[in-house]
Short mmCIF file of C-alpha atoms and ligand atoms in Angstrom, two decimals:
data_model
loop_
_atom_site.label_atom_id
_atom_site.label_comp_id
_atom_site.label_asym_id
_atom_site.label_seq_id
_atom_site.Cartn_x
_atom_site.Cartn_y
_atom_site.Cartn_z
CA UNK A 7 123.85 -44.66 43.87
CA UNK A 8 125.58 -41.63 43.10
CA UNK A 9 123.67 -38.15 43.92
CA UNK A 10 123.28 -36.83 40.30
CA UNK A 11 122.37 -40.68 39.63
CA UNK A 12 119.65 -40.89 42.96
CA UNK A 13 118.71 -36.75 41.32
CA UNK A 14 117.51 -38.09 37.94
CA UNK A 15 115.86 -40.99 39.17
CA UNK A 16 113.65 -39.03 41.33
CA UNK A 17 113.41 -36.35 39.04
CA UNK A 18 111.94 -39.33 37.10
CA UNK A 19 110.07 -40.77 39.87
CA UNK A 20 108.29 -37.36 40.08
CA UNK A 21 108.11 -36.10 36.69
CA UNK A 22 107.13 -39.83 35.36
CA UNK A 23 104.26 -41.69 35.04
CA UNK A 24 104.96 -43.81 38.03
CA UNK A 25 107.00 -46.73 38.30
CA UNK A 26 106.18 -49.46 35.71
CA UNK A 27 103.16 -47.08 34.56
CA UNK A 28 102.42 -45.59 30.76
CA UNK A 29 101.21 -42.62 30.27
CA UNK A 30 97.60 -43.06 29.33
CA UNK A 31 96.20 -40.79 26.84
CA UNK A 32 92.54 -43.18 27.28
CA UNK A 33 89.37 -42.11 26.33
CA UNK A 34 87.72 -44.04 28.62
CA UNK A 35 88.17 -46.51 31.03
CA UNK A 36 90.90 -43.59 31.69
CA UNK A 37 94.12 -42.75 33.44
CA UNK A 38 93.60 -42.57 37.44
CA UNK A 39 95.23 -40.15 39.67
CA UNK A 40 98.44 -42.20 40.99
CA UNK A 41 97.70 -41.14 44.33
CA UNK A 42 94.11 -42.88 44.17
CA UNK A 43 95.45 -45.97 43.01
CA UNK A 44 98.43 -45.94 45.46
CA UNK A 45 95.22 -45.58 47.97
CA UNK A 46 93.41 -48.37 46.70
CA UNK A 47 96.31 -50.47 46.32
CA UNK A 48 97.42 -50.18 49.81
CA UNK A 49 93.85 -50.48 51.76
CA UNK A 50 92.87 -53.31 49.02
CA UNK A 51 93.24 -56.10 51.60
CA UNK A 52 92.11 -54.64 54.44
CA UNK A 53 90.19 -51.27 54.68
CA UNK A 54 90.99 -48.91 57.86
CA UNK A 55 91.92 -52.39 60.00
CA UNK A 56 88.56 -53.78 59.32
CA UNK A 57 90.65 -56.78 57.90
CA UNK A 58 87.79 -56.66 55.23
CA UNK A 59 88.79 -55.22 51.63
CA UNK A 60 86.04 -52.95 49.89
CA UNK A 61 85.80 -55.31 47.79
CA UNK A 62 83.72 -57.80 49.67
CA UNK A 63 82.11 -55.38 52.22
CA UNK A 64 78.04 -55.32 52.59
CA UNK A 65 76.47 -52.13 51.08
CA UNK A 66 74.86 -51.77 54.03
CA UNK A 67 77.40 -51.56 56.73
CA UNK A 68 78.44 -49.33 58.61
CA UNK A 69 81.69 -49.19 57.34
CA UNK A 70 80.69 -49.14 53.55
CA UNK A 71 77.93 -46.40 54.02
CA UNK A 72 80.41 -44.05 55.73
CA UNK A 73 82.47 -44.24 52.51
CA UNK A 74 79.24 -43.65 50.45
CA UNK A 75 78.36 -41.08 52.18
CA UNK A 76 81.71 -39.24 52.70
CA UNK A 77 81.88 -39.03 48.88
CA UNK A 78 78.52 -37.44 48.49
CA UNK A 79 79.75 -35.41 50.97
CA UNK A 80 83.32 -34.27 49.30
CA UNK A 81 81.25 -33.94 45.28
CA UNK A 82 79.11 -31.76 47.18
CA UNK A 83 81.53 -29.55 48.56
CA UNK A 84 83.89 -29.56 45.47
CA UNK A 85 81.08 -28.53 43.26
CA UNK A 86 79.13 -26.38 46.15
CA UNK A 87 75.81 -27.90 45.55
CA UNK A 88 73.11 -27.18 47.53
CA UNK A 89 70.35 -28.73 49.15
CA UNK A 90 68.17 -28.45 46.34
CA UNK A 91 69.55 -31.23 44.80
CA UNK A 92 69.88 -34.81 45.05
CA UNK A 93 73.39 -36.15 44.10
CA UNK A 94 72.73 -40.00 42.87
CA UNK A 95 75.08 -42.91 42.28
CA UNK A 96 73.40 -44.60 39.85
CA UNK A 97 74.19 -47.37 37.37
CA UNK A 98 74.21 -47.89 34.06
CA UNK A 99 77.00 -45.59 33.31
CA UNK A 100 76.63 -42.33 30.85
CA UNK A 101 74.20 -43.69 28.50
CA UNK A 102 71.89 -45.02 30.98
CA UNK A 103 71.11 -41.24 31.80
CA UNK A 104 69.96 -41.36 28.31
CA UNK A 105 67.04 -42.78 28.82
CA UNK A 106 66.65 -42.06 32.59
CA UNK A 107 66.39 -37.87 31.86
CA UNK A 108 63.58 -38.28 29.33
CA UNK A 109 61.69 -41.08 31.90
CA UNK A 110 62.05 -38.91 34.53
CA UNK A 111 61.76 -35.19 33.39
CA UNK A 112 59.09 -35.77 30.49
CA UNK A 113 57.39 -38.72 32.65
CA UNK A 114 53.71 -38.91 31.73
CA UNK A 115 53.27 -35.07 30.89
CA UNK A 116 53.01 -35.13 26.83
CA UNK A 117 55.65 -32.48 26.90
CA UNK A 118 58.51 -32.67 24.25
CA UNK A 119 62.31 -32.02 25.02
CA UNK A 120 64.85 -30.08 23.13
CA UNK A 121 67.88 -31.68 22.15
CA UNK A 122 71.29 -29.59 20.61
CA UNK A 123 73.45 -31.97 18.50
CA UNK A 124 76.95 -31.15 18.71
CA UNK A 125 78.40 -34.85 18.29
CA UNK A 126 78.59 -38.43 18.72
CA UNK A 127 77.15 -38.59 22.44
CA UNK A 128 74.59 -35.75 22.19
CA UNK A 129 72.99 -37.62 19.02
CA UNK A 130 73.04 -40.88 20.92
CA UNK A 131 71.31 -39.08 23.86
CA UNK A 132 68.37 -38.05 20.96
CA UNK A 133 68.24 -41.18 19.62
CA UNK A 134 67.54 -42.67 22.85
CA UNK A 135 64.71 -39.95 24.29
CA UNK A 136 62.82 -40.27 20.91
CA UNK A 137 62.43 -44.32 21.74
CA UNK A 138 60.64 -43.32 24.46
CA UNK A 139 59.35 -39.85 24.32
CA UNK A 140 59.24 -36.47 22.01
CA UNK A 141 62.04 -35.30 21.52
CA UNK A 142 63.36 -31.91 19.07
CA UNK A 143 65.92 -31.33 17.65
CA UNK A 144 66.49 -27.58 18.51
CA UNK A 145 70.21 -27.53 16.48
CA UNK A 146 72.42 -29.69 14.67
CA UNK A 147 75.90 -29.57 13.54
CA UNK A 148 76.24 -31.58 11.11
CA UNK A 149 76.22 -28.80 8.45
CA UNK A 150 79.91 -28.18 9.90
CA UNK A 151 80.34 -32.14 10.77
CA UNK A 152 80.42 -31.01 14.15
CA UNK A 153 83.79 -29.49 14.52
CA UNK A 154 82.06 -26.05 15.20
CA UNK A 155 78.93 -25.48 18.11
CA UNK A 156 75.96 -24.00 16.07
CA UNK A 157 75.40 -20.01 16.94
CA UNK A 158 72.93 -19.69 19.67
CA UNK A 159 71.52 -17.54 16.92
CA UNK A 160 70.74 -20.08 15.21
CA UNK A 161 68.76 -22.87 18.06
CA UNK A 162 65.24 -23.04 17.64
CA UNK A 163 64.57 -23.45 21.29
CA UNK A 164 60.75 -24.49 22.13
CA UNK A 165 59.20 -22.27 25.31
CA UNK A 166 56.87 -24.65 26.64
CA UNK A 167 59.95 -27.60 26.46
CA UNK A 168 60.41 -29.72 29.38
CA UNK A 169 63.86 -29.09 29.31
CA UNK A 170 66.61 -28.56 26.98
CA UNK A 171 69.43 -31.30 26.76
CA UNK A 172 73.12 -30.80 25.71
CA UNK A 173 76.44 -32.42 25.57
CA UNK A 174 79.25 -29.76 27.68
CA UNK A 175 81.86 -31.49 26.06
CA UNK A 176 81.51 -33.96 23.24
CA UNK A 177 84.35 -36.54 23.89
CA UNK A 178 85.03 -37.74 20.37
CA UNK A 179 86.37 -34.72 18.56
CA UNK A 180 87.01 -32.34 21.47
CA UNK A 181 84.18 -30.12 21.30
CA UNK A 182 83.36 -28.22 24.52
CA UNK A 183 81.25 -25.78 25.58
CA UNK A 184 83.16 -23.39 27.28
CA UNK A 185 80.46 -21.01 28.81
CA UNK A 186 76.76 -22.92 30.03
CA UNK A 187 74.16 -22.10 27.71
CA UNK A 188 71.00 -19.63 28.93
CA UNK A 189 67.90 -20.96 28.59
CA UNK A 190 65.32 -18.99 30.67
CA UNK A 191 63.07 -20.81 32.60
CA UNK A 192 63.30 -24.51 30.81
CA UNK A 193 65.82 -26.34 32.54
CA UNK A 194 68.88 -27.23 31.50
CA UNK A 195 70.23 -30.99 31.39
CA UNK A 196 74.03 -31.38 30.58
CA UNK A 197 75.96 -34.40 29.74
CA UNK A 198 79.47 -34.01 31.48
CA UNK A 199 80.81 -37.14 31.03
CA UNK A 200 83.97 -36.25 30.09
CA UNK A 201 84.23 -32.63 32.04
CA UNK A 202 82.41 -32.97 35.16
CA UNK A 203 85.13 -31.91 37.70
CA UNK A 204 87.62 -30.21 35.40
CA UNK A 205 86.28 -26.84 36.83
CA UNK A 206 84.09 -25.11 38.99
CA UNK A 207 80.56 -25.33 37.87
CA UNK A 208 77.54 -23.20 39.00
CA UNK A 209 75.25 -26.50 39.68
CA UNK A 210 72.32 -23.74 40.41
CA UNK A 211 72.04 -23.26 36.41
CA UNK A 212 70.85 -26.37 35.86
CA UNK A 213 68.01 -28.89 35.89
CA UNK A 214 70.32 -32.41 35.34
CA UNK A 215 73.99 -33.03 35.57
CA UNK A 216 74.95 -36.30 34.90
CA UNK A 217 78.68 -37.85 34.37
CA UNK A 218 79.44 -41.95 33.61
CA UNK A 219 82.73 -41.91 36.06
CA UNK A 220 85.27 -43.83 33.70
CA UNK A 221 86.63 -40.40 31.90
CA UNK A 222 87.41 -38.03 34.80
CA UNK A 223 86.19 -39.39 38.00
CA UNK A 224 86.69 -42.98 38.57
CA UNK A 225 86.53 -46.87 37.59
CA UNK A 226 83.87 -48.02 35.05
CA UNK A 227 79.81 -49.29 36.37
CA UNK A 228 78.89 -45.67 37.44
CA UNK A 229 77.33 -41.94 36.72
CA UNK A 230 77.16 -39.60 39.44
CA UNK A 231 73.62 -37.53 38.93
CA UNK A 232 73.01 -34.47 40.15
CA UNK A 233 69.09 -33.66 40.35
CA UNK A 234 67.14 -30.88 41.05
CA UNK A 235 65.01 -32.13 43.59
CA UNK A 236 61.60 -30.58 42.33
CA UNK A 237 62.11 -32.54 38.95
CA UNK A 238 62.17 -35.61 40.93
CA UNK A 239 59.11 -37.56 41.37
CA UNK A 240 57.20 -36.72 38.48
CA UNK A 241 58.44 -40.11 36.51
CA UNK A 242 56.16 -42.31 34.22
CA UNK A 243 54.40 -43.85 36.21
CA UNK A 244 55.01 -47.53 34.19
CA UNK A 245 59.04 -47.72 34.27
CA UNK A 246 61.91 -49.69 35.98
CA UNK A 247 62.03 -48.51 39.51
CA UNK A 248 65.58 -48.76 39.42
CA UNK A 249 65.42 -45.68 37.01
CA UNK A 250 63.40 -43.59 39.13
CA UNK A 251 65.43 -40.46 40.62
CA UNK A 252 62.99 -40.22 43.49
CA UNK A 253 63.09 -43.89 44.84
CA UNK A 254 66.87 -43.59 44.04
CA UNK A 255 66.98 -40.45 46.09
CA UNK A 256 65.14 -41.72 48.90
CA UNK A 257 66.95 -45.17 49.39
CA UNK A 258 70.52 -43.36 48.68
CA UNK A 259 70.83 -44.72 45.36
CA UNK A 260 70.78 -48.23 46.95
CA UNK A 261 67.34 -49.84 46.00
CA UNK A 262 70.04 -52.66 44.85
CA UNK A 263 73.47 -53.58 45.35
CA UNK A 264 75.47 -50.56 44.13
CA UNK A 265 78.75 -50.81 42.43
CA UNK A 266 80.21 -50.55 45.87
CA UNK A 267 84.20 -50.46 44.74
CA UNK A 268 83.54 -47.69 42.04
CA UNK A 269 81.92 -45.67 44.34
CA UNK A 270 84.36 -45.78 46.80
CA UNK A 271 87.47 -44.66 43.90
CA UNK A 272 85.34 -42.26 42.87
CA UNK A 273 85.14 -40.85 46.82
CA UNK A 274 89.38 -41.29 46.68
CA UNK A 275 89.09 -39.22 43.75
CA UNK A 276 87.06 -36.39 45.23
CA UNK A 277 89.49 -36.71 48.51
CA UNK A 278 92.70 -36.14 46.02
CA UNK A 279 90.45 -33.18 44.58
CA UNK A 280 90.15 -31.66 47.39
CA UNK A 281 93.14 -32.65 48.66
CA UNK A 282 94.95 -30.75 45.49
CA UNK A 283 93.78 -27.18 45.45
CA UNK A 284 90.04 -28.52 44.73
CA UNK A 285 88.58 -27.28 41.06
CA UNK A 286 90.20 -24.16 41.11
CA UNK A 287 93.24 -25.67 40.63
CA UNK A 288 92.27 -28.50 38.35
CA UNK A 289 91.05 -25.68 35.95
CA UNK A 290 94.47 -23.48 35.72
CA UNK A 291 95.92 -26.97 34.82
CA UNK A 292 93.68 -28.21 32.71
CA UNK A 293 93.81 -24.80 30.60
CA UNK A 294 97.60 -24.90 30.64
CA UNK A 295 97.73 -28.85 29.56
CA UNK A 296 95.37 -28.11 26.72
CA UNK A 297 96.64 -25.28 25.65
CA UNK A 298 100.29 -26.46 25.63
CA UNK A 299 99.17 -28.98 23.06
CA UNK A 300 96.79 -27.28 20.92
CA UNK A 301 99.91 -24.35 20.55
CA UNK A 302 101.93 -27.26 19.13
CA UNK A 303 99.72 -29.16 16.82
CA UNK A 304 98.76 -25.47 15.34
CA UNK A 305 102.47 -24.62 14.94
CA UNK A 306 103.03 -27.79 13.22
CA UNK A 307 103.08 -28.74 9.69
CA UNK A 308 102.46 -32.22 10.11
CA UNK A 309 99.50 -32.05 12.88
CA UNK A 310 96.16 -30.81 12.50
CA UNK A 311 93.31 -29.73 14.60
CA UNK A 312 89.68 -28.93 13.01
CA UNK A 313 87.82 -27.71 15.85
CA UNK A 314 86.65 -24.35 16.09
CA UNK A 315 89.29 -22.25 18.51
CA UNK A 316 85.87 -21.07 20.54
CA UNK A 317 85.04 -24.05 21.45
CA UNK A 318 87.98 -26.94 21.73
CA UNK A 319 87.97 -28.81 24.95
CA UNK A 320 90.55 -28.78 27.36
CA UNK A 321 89.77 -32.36 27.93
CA UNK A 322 90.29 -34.80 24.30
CA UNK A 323 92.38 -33.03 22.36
CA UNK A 324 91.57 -34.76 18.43
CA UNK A 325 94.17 -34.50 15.62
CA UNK A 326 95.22 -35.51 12.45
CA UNK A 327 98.30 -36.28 10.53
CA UNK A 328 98.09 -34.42 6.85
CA UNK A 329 99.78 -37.35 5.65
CA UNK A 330 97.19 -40.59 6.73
CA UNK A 331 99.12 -43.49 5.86
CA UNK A 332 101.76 -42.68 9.01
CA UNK A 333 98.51 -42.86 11.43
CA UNK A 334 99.94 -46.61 12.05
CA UNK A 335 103.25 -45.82 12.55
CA UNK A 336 102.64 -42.95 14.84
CA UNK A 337 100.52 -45.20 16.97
CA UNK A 338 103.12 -47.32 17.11
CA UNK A 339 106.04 -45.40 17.88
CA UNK A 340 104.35 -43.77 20.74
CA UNK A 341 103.34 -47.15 22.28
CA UNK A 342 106.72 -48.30 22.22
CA UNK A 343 107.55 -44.57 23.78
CA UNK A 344 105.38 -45.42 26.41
CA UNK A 345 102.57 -43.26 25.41
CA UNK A 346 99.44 -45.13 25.20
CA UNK A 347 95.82 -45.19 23.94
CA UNK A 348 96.30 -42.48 21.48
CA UNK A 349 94.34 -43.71 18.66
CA UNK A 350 90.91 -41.50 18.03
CA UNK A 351 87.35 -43.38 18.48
CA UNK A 352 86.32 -45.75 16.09
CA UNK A 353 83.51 -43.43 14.45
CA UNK A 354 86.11 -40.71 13.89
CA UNK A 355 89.75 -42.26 13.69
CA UNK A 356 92.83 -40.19 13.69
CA UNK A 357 94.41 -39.55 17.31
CA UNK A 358 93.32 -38.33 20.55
CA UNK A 359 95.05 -37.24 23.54
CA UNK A 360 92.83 -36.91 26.76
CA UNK A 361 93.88 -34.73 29.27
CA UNK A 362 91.69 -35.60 32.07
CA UNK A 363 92.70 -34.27 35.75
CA UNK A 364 94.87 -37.31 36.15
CA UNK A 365 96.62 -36.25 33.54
CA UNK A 366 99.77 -34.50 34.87
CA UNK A 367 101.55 -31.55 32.88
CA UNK A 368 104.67 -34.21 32.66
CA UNK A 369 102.61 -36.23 30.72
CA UNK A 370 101.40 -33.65 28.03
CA UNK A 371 105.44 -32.11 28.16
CA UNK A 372 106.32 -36.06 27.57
CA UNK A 373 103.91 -36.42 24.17
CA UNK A 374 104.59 -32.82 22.47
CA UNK A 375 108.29 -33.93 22.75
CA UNK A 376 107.24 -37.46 20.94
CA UNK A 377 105.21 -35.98 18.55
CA UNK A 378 107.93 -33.40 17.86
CA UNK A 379 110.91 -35.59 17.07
CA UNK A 380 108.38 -37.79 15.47
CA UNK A 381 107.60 -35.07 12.61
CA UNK A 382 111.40 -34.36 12.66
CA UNK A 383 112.06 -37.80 11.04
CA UNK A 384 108.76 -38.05 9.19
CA UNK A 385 107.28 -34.92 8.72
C1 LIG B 16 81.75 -41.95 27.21
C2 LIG B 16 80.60 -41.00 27.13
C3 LIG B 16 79.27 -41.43 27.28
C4 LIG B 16 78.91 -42.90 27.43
O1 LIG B 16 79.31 -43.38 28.64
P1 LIG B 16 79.00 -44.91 29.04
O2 LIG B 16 79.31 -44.90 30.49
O3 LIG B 16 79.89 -45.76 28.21
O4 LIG B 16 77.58 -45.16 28.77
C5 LIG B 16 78.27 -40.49 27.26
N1 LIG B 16 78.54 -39.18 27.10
C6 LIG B 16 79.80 -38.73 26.95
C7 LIG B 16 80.04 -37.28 26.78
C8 LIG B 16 80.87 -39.63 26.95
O5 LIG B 16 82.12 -39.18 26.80
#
């Protein structure tokens, strides 16, 4: 191979998705750091010369409970939580924690909970809590179909609440909060789902944080909760013991057989965090990413974003094409560009790129030039 030859293809090698690899504008199941999977690829057979792969290791060895434990370890230093909390792996994913808060934080104590509706996920959280207990609904944003976070002016926050429940970045339409609400003395439960890890986070505001791992932190059969431990323990008293933060907490979210190989990506993930300039860094990308295509679907006359500027997410970045009937086509084209899993959520539809932490600049550089010379023929 010739040097400007052996120059592009590494150039390529680097810049690129990998080889053989898309890049993966998922949702959720979502784009892994190459790095992790590289990992996992190489140790699948046999982990650290046990000659035993993950994947058919007891829970309870040795072996498998340093890995557990090393990635409770690594959350807890990327997100400097303290000892005041538990940090579960729990299954059941994101919407498990929709019941599990209200089980656990309202337990048998008559109290109600308030609940902000800013999309899709925090309105399935509301609908779940009211099955089982009271639940308010302290603001809604539907008046602005949810493309805008209702003033704080405007919540109708209840004092004696149990706690007060939002969505920190709703994953459909890109709506994020960008600075954590202040709600005195009722604590604070926040669905991160799809932002958990895409900054530094003060963990001491808050009651709950709880994140299914398939957006930004691993494989699919997970949520990593964070609990304050004094809001532990105070479950109903006639519920699933699985469910129960306390008997989680004290058996090391193992009172069952855990989802042993999504714990132990997520823990590769957290490694290649740390390993990468930590949140910090993660944050000054994610901005740039985001930014980067938000500039270009704002300067374009074929693209459209309708979220409020103060609060679109640096994570799913949702658009529109004025004219609908080339949503197919677009979809298309990109595939065959190898730019995958564009299309926006069922409930919503038009497109959606998500940026997770995976996500490298390259890949974001690679679909602003797509979607360029795509409006250049179409637009
Ligand atoms: C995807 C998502 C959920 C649901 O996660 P599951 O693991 O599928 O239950 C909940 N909340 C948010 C913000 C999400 O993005």
């Amino acid at each position: 191979m010739n040097s400007v030859l052996k120059e592009v293809t590494n150039e390529a090698r680097t810049n690129g998705p990998g080889p053989g690899r898309a890049w993966n504008f998922s949702a959720g199941p979502a784009m892994l750091p190459q790095a992790v999977m590289e990992q996992a690829q190489a140790e699948l057979l046999d982990w650290q010369g046990t000659g035993i792969s993950v994947l058919e290791m007891g829970h309870r060895t040795p072996e498998f409970l340093q890995i557990a434990q090393q990635a409770e370890a690594d959350l807890r230093h990327l997100l400097d939580i303290s000892d005041d909390y538990h940090v579960l792996f729990l299954q059941g994913g994101g919407t498990g924690q929709f019941g599990m808060v209200p089980l656990n934080l309202l337990g048998d104590s008559g109290k109600s909970a308030d609940y902000l509706i800013t999309g899709h996920w925090s309105q399935l959280a509301h609908k779940e809590a009211v099955r089982i207990a009271r639940a308010r609904v302290a603001a809604d944003g539907a008046t602005t179909n949810y493309c805008k976070i209702p003033d704080r002016a405007d919540w109708q926050l209840d004092p004696d609440a149990a706690y007060v429940y939002y969505c920190a970045n709703e994953t459909l339409l890109g709506v994020e909060f960008h600075d954590t609400p202040d709600t005195g003395d009722v604590p604070l439960v926040a669905d991160m789902t799809s932002n958990l890890l895409a900054r530094p986070l003060d963990v001491s505001r808050f009651g709950v944080v709880f994140a299914g791992m398939q957006k930004n932190i691993g494989p699919t059969g997970m949520a990593v909760v964070i609990v304050r431990k004094d809001l532990a323990g105070n479950a109903r008293s006639n519920m699933p013991s699985l469910e129960d933060y306390a008997l989680q907490a004290k058996a090391g979210s193992m009172l069952n057989t855990p989802p042993t190989f999504t714990w132990y990506m997520a823990g590769l993930n957290f490694r290649w965090l740390l390993d990468n300039g930590g949140l910090e860094a993660m944050a000054a990308a994610n901005r740039r990413k985001a930014d980067k295509l938000y500039r270009f679907i704002d300067a374009s006359s074929l693209y459209y974003n309708e979220i409020d500027p103060a609060c679109r997410s640096d994570m799913n970045v949702h658009f529109r094409l004025r004219d609908e009937s080339l949503q197919q086509g677009v979809l298309e084209a990109a595939g065959a560009a190898g730019l995958k899993a564009l299309a926006g959520h069922r409930v919503t539809g038009g497109l959606r790129a998500s940026l997770y932490n995976a996500m490298p600049e390259a890949g974001v550089d690679a679909l602003i030039d797509f979607l360029g010379e795509f409006e250049r023929r179409h637009g």
